[in-house]
mmCIF file of C-alpha atoms in Angstrom:
data_model
loop_
_atom_site.group_PDB
_atom_site.id
_atom_site.type_symbol
_atom_site.label_atom_id
_atom_site.label_comp_id
_atom_site.label_asym_id
_atom_site.label_seq_id
_atom_site.Cartn_x
_atom_site.Cartn_y
_atom_site.Cartn_z
ATOM 1 C CA UNK A 1076 -0.034 -0.075 0.135
ATOM 2 C CA UNK A 1077 1.116 3.792 -0.044
ATOM 3 C CA UNK A 1078 1.987 6.368 1.814
ATOM 4 C CA UNK A 1079 2.929 9.960 2.118
ATOM 5 C CA UNK A 1080 5.886 10.202 5.037
ATOM 6 C CA UNK A 1081 7.558 13.518 5.127
ATOM 7 C CA UNK A 1082 5.696 14.492 1.938
ATOM 8 C CA UNK A 1083 6.712 11.819 -0.374
ATOM 9 C CA UNK A 1084 4.909 9.013 -1.080
ATOM 10 C CA UNK A 1085 5.837 5.402 -0.249
ATOM 11 C CA UNK A 1086 5.308 1.749 -0.391
ATOM 12 C CA UNK A 1087 4.573 0.333 3.098
ATOM 13 C CA UNK A 1088 3.234 -2.853 4.510
ATOM 14 C CA UNK A 1089 0.126 -3.337 6.390
ATOM 15 C CA UNK A 1090 2.439 -3.079 9.593
ATOM 16 C CA UNK A 1091 4.362 0.604 8.469
ATOM 17 C CA UNK A 1092 7.074 -0.831 7.837
ATOM 18 C CA UNK A 1093 8.416 0.918 4.245
ATOM 19 C CA UNK A 1094 8.908 -2.259 1.744
ATOM 20 C CA UNK A 1095 11.576 -1.157 -0.976
ATOM 21 C CA UNK A 1096 14.447 0.991 1.613
ATOM 22 C CA UNK A 1097 16.056 3.284 -1.328
ATOM 23 C CA UNK A 1098 12.545 4.715 -1.286
ATOM 24 C CA UNK A 1099 13.556 6.127 2.325
ATOM 25 C CA UNK A 1100 15.053 9.610 3.327
ATOM 26 C CA UNK A 1101 16.181 10.834 6.902
ATOM 27 C CA UNK A 1102 13.177 13.100 6.855
ATOM 28 C CA UNK A 1103 10.893 10.087 5.896
ATOM 29 C CA UNK A 1104 12.855 8.496 9.575
ATOM 30 C CA UNK A 1105 12.016 12.508 11.934
ATOM 31 C CA UNK A 1106 8.126 11.608 10.974
ATOM 32 C CA UNK A 1107 8.134 7.358 11.540
ATOM 33 C CA UNK A 1108 10.266 8.198 14.818
ATOM 34 C CA UNK A 1109 7.631 10.801 15.553
ATOM 35 C CA UNK A 1110 4.881 9.106 14.657
ATOM 36 C CA UNK A 1111 6.960 5.918 16.784
ATOM 37 C CA UNK A 1112 7.022 7.900 20.078
ATOM 38 C CA UNK A 1113 11.219 8.100 19.805
ATOM 39 C CA UNK A 1114 10.961 11.581 18.404
ATOM 40 C CA UNK A 1115 13.086 13.909 18.459
ATOM 41 C CA UNK A 1116 15.764 12.042 16.692
ATOM 42 C CA UNK A 1117 19.529 12.372 18.139
ATOM 43 C CA UNK A 1118 23.099 12.160 16.679
ATOM 44 C CA UNK A 1119 22.552 7.987 18.662
ATOM 45 C CA UNK A 1120 19.811 7.472 17.132
ATOM 46 C CA UNK A 1121 20.852 7.649 13.590
ATOM 47 C CA UNK A 1122 24.034 5.935 14.571
ATOM 48 C CA UNK A 1123 21.929 3.168 14.633
ATOM 49 C CA UNK A 1124 19.663 3.608 11.973
ATOM 50 C CA UNK A 1125 22.799 3.947 9.392
ATOM 51 C CA UNK A 1126 24.027 0.834 11.311
ATOM 52 C CA UNK A 1127 20.903 -1.208 10.792
ATOM 53 C CA UNK A 1128 20.778 -0.333 6.473
ATOM 54 C CA UNK A 1129 23.953 -1.401 6.225
ATOM 55 C CA UNK A 1130 23.297 -4.863 7.458
ATOM 56 C CA UNK A 1131 20.250 -5.183 5.686
ATOM 57 C CA UNK A 1132 22.216 -3.670 2.315
ATOM 58 C CA UNK A 1133 24.318 -6.605 2.967
ATOM 59 C CA UNK A 1134 21.209 -9.047 3.732
ATOM 60 C CA UNK A 1135 23.056 -9.640 7.058
ATOM 61 C CA UNK A 1136 21.104 -11.187 9.514
ATOM 62 C CA UNK A 1137 20.139 -7.955 12.948
ATOM 63 C CA UNK A 1138 19.949 -9.729 15.598
ATOM 64 C CA UNK A 1139 19.636 -7.795 19.341
ATOM 65 C CA UNK A 1140 22.515 -9.508 20.342
ATOM 66 C CA UNK A 1141 24.722 -8.339 16.992
ATOM 67 C CA UNK A 1142 23.554 -5.118 17.248
ATOM 68 C CA UNK A 1143 24.758 -5.119 20.623
ATOM 69 C CA UNK A 1144 27.990 -7.090 20.160
ATOM 70 C CA UNK A 1145 28.382 -3.829 17.362
ATOM 71 C CA UNK A 1146 30.435 -1.256 19.207
ATOM 72 C CA UNK A 1147 27.167 0.716 17.889
ATOM 73 C CA UNK A 1148 25.884 1.591 20.002
ATOM 74 C CA UNK A 1149 25.610 -1.465 23.781
ATOM 75 C CA UNK A 1150 22.442 -3.303 24.413
ATOM 76 C CA UNK A 1151 21.071 -0.768 27.464
ATOM 77 C CA UNK A 1152 21.732 2.151 24.738
ATOM 78 C CA UNK A 1153 19.396 0.133 22.934
ATOM 79 C CA UNK A 1154 16.691 0.026 24.009
ATOM 80 C CA UNK A 1155 17.247 3.322 26.241
ATOM 81 C CA UNK A 1156 17.248 4.816 22.618
ATOM 82 C CA UNK A 1157 13.863 3.136 21.044
ATOM 83 C CA UNK A 1158 12.111 2.274 23.730
ATOM 84 C CA UNK A 1159 9.422 -0.316 24.215
ATOM 85 C CA UNK A 1160 10.773 -2.682 21.370
ATOM 86 C CA UNK A 1161 13.982 -1.293 20.051
ATOM 87 C CA UNK A 1162 14.673 -3.396 16.743
ATOM 88 C CA UNK A 1163 11.042 -3.442 15.085
ATOM 89 C CA UNK A 1164 10.661 0.239 16.194
ATOM 90 C CA UNK A 1165 14.897 1.070 14.506
ATOM 91 C CA UNK A 1166 13.846 -0.849 11.768
ATOM 92 C CA UNK A 1167 10.929 0.730 10.664
ATOM 93 C CA UNK A 1168 12.558 4.389 11.393
ATOM 94 C CA UNK A 1169 15.654 3.065 9.405
ATOM 95 C CA UNK A 1170 12.653 2.155 6.663
ATOM 96 C CA UNK A 1171 13.864 -1.646 6.302
ATOM 97 C CA UNK A 1172 11.815 -4.213 6.986
ATOM 98 C CA UNK A 1173 10.765 -5.514 10.358
ATOM 99 C CA UNK A 1174 13.037 -8.203 11.536
ATOM 100 C CA UNK A 1175 11.931 -11.537 11.662
ATOM 101 C CA UNK A 1176 14.308 -13.373 13.986
ATOM 102 C CA UNK A 1177 13.753 -14.415 18.047
ATOM 103 C CA UNK A 1178 16.607 -13.360 18.853
ATOM 104 C CA UNK B 1360 -16.932 -11.041 14.535
ATOM 105 C CA UNK B 1361 -15.187 -9.124 17.517
ATOM 106 C CA UNK B 1362 -13.361 -6.241 16.065
ATOM 107 C CA UNK B 1363 -11.219 -5.303 19.364
ATOM 108 C CA UNK B 1364 -8.087 -5.897 19.926
ATOM 109 C CA UNK B 1365 -7.424 -8.507 22.281
ATOM 110 C CA UNK B 1366 -5.468 -7.321 25.320
ATOM 111 C CA UNK B 1367 -1.727 -7.365 24.682
ATOM 112 C CA UNK B 1368 0.549 -8.945 26.670
ATOM 113 C CA UNK B 1369 2.249 -6.855 29.087
ATOM 114 C CA UNK B 1370 5.070 -8.797 31.484
ATOM 115 C CA UNK B 1371 5.728 -12.137 31.246
ATOM 116 C CA UNK B 1372 7.371 -14.081 34.491
ATOM 117 C CA UNK B 1373 9.109 -17.739 33.503
ATOM 118 C CA UNK B 1374 9.745 -19.712 36.449
ATOM 119 C CA UNK B 1375 13.353 -21.682 35.679
ATOM 120 C CA UNK B 1376 13.043 -25.422 37.815
ATOM 121 C CA UNK B 1377 15.194 -26.993 35.276
ATOM 122 C CA UNK B 1378 18.970 -26.760 35.069
ATOM 123 C CA UNK B 1379 20.217 -28.592 32.338
ATOM 124 C CA UNK B 1380 20.897 -26.317 28.688
ATOM 125 C CA UNK B 1381 17.974 -27.257 26.743
ATOM 126 C CA UNK B 1382 15.467 -26.576 30.434
ATOM 127 C CA UNK B 1383 17.523 -23.323 30.460
ATOM 128 C CA UNK B 1384 17.340 -21.698 27.213
ATOM 129 C CA UNK B 1385 14.321 -21.663 26.185
ATOM 130 C CA UNK B 1386 13.390 -19.549 29.383
ATOM 131 C CA UNK B 1387 15.834 -17.038 28.762
ATOM 132 C CA UNK B 1388 14.743 -16.920 24.736
ATOM 133 C CA UNK B 1389 11.175 -16.118 25.599
ATOM 134 C CA UNK B 1390 12.342 -14.057 28.664
ATOM 135 C CA UNK B 1391 14.476 -11.961 25.809
ATOM 136 C CA UNK B 1392 11.620 -12.087 23.135
ATOM 137 C CA UNK B 1393 9.148 -10.444 25.231
ATOM 138 C CA UNK B 1394 11.967 -7.724 25.624
ATOM 139 C CA UNK B 1395 12.576 -7.454 22.168
ATOM 140 C CA UNK B 1396 8.336 -6.794 21.634
ATOM 141 C CA UNK B 1397 8.240 -4.120 24.826
ATOM 142 C CA UNK B 1398 7.032 -6.760 27.029
ATOM 143 C CA UNK B 1399 8.392 -6.786 30.573
ATOM 144 C CA UNK B 1400 10.296 -9.569 31.351
ATOM 145 C CA UNK B 1401 11.062 -11.547 34.917
ATOM 146 C CA UNK B 1402 12.855 -15.051 35.089
ATOM 147 C CA UNK B 1403 12.923 -16.668 38.432
ATOM 148 C CA UNK B 1404 15.241 -19.614 38.544
ATOM 149 C CA UNK B 1405 14.300 -21.758 41.725
ATOM 150 C CA UNK B 1406 15.313 -25.916 42.114
ATOM 151 C CA UNK B 1407 17.491 -27.739 39.669
ATOM 152 C CA UNK B 1408 17.262 -24.176 37.646
ATOM 153 C CA UNK B 1409 19.691 -22.334 40.212
ATOM 154 C CA UNK B 1410 22.372 -24.644 38.132
ATOM 155 C CA UNK B 1411 21.874 -21.145 35.486
ATOM 156 C CA UNK B 1412 22.555 -19.170 38.126
ATOM 157 C CA UNK B 1413 25.343 -20.590 39.959
ATOM 158 C CA UNK B 1414 28.874 -18.738 38.874
ATOM 159 C CA UNK B 1415 30.215 -22.396 39.691
ATOM 160 C CA UNK B 1416 27.883 -23.746 37.403
ATOM 161 C CA UNK B 1417 26.522 -21.597 34.601
ATOM 162 C CA UNK B 1418 29.356 -21.905 32.080
ATOM 163 C CA UNK B 1419 28.849 -25.838 32.041
ATOM 164 C CA UNK B 1420 25.123 -26.733 31.493
ATOM 165 C CA UNK B 1421 24.869 -29.784 29.945
ATOM 166 C CA UNK B 1422 22.114 -31.515 27.654
ATOM 167 C CA UNK B 1423 20.091 -33.815 29.704
ATOM 168 C CA UNK B 1424 20.378 -37.131 27.602
ATOM 169 C CA UNK B 1425 19.188 -39.530 29.941
ATOM 170 C CA UNK B 1426 15.373 -40.092 30.298
ATOM 171 C CA UNK B 1427 15.141 -37.346 27.248
ATOM 172 C CA UNK B 1428 12.816 -39.879 24.432
ATOM 173 C CA UNK B 1429 12.822 -36.580 22.247
ATOM 174 C CA UNK B 1430 16.375 -37.093 21.168
ATOM 175 C CA UNK B 1431 16.113 -38.156 17.738
ATOM 176 C CA UNK B 1432 15.529 -34.467 17.570
ATOM 177 C CA UNK B 1433 19.145 -33.934 17.782
ATOM 178 C CA UNK B 1434 19.989 -36.748 14.975
ATOM 179 C CA UNK B 1435 19.676 -33.964 11.742
ATOM 180 C CA UNK B 1436 23.010 -31.891 13.757
ATOM 181 C CA UNK B 1437 25.208 -35.253 13.177
ATOM 182 C CA UNK B 1438 23.893 -34.844 9.430
ATOM 183 C CA UNK B 1439 21.443 -38.197 10.260
ATOM 184 C CA UNK B 1440 17.459 -38.466 10.174
ATOM 185 C CA UNK B 1441 15.356 -37.284 12.642
ATOM 186 C CA UNK B 1442 13.452 -40.217 12.361
ATOM 187 C CA UNK B 1443 16.474 -42.500 13.940
ATOM 188 C CA UNK B 1444 15.848 -43.486 16.979
ATOM 189 C CA UNK B 1445 18.347 -42.223 20.112
ATOM 190 C CA UNK B 1446 18.111 -44.864 22.772
ATOM 191 C CA UNK B 1447 18.510 -43.643 26.804
ATOM 192 C CA UNK B 1448 20.906 -46.087 27.428
ATOM 193 C CA UNK B 1449 23.279 -44.479 25.208
ATOM 194 C CA UNK B 1450 23.113 -40.984 27.298
ATOM 195 C CA UNK B 1451 24.429 -42.654 29.749
ATOM 196 C CA UNK B 1452 27.507 -43.717 27.792
ATOM 197 C CA UNK B 1453 30.084 -41.410 29.586
ATOM 198 C CA UNK B 1454 30.468 -38.117 27.308
ATOM 199 C CA UNK B 1455 27.734 -38.377 25.278
ATOM 200 C CA UNK B 1456 25.763 -35.584 26.989
ATOM 201 C CA UNK B 1457 29.263 -33.675 27.336
ATOM 202 C CA UNK B 1458 28.514 -34.258 22.720
ATOM 203 C CA UNK B 1459 25.592 -34.062 22.515
ATOM 204 C CA UNK B 1460 25.737 -30.418 24.751
ATOM 205 C CA UNK B 1461 28.928 -29.518 21.992
ATOM 206 C CA UNK B 1462 26.531 -29.580 19.647
ATOM 207 C CA UNK B 1463 23.781 -27.886 21.002
ATOM 208 C CA UNK B 1464 25.768 -24.912 21.591
ATOM 209 C CA UNK B 1465 27.478 -25.318 18.282
ATOM 210 C CA UNK B 1466 23.690 -25.198 16.359
ATOM 211 C CA UNK B 1467 23.217 -22.214 19.394
ATOM 212 C CA UNK B 1468 26.328 -19.794 18.385
ATOM 213 C CA UNK B 1469 24.907 -20.095 14.554
ATOM 214 C CA UNK B 1470 21.848 -18.944 15.370
ATOM 215 C CA UNK B 1471 23.196 -15.967 17.055
ATOM 216 C CA UNK B 1472 21.867 -17.360 20.234
ATOM 217 C CA UNK B 1473 24.503 -16.457 23.191
ATOM 218 C CA UNK B 1474 25.774 -18.826 26.061
ATOM 219 C CA UNK B 1475 24.350 -18.674 29.292
ATOM 220 C CA UNK B 1476 26.383 -16.039 31.592
ATOM 221 C CA UNK B 1477 26.213 -13.739 27.942
ATOM 222 C CA UNK B 1478 22.082 -14.537 27.658
ATOM 223 C CA UNK B 1479 21.805 -13.217 31.081
ATOM 224 C CA UNK B 1480 23.821 -10.036 30.960
ATOM 225 C CA UNK B 1481 21.976 -9.708 27.591
ATOM 226 C CA UNK B 1482 18.414 -9.926 29.451
ATOM 227 C CA UNK B 1483 18.965 -8.033 31.939
ATOM 228 C CA UNK B 1484 20.584 -4.907 30.134
ATOM 229 C CA UNK B 1485 17.367 -5.137 28.323
ATOM 230 C CA UNK B 1486 15.612 -4.455 31.783
ATOM 231 C CA UNK B 1487 14.656 -8.023 32.185
ATOM 232 C CA UNK B 1488 15.035 -8.938 36.117
ATOM 233 C CA UNK B 1489 16.604 -11.775 37.229
ATOM 234 C CA UNK B 1490 15.463 -13.660 40.425
ATOM 235 C CA UNK B 1491 16.209 -16.623 42.447
ATOM 236 C CA UNK B 1492 14.517 -18.201 45.013
ATOM 237 C CA UNK B 1493 15.036 -17.709 48.456
ATOM 238 C CA UNK B 1494 13.748 -21.211 49.750
ATOM 239 C CA UNK B 1495 15.496 -23.621 46.544
ATOM 240 C CA UNK B 1496 18.752 -21.021 47.716
ATOM 241 C CA UNK B 1497 19.013 -21.823 51.401
ATOM 242 C CA UNK B 1498 18.078 -26.317 50.324
ATOM 243 C CA UNK B 1499 21.563 -26.723 48.130
ATOM 244 C CA UNK B 1500 23.619 -23.945 51.199
ATOM 245 C CA UNK B 1501 23.725 -21.025 48.693
ATOM 246 C CA UNK B 1502 24.079 -17.541 49.322
ATOM 247 C CA UNK B 1503 23.997 -14.438 47.424
ATOM 248 C CA UNK B 1504 27.767 -13.894 46.182
ATOM 249 C CA UNK B 1505 27.566 -17.972 45.022
ATOM 250 C CA UNK B 1506 25.108 -16.559 42.069
ATOM 251 C CA UNK B 1507 26.371 -14.736 39.124
ATOM 252 C CA UNK B 1508 26.265 -10.429 40.205
ATOM 253 C CA UNK B 1509 23.608 -9.360 37.849
ATOM 254 C CA UNK B 1510 20.641 -11.460 40.071
ATOM 255 C CA UNK B 1511 18.623 -8.554 41.204
ATOM 256 C CA UNK B 1512 17.066 -10.539 44.209
ATOM 257 C CA UNK B 1513 16.572 -13.302 45.708
ATOM 258 C CA UNK B 1514 12.599 -13.335 47.023
ATOM 259 C CA UNK B 1515 10.495 -15.910 48.515
ATOM 260 C CA UNK B 1516 7.916 -17.346 46.346
ATOM 261 C CA UNK B 1517 5.141 -14.141 48.366
ATOM 262 C CA UNK B 1518 7.563 -11.387 47.026
ATOM 263 C CA UNK B 1519 7.814 -13.636 43.461
ATOM 264 C CA UNK B 1520 3.720 -12.801 42.890
ATOM 265 C CA UNK B 1521 3.792 -9.491 44.702
ATOM 266 C CA UNK B 1522 6.792 -8.681 41.960
ATOM 267 C CA UNK B 1523 3.986 -10.406 38.804
ATOM 268 C CA UNK B 1524 1.280 -8.243 40.642
ATOM 269 C CA UNK B 1525 -0.438 -6.035 36.989
ATOM 270 C CA UNK B 1526 -3.311 -6.598 34.169
ATOM 271 C CA UNK B 1527 -1.759 -8.379 31.584
ATOM 272 C CA UNK B 1528 0.891 -10.052 33.381
ATOM 273 C CA UNK B 1529 1.329 -13.721 32.736
ATOM 274 C CA UNK B 1530 3.287 -16.267 34.805
ATOM 275 C CA UNK B 1531 5.043 -19.504 32.690
ATOM 276 C CA UNK B 1532 6.396 -22.815 35.246
ATOM 277 C CA UNK B 1533 9.542 -23.991 33.539
#
């Protein structure tokens, strides 16, 4: 389905995740973060978003353990930055698919 | 047709009474998974489950290979069909439990499931709570200093239920 985020029409799934990560812009991150109750985004948030987008671009698996050990952000910081489901929210804001793993 | 959204799970409290690797991992995975979904999580280790908090044992939990009639499930880890039986008497042979443990640890690492100590840290860092059962501690002659450093508290049964209070809380026994 279509949705207009930050003035641009993009393709999203029924949960609001972008279906094409290339349609994403940093401005959309702010808009989605607002909807998710995470705004305003800081540089620390953006570092995580960039890292997740890099992982997704490489089709690497995204796990809470992997992100917590990445050196980009600790587990504690990740939960503090994106309260209430850190990987799900961060992925949505980063314009990448919802993580499918259990870890 | 019910258009109302079902009431969400807000908190999950898991009682861990088994101390084998295969007895402990499911609880750790469920607790971590809850935190990832924004659900509060607490783990209450009791009876042999305390093996997973005891500093001297928690890095060496083993897969139970005796009395586990579903061990055929592990056969694919050896490249063998899942239908191949694993007689329990084999599980009693020296080294078999160690070997099964080694196999499971290897598979878990591939799936990015951390070892027990790191898993406890992950859950704790994510805001999950780790509790030990006072009665079981007394029975096994354990003191708080014998346990992993990140244990939040040693609780009585009553205190555990108090800690579990709230609408949307679910308590699981494993």
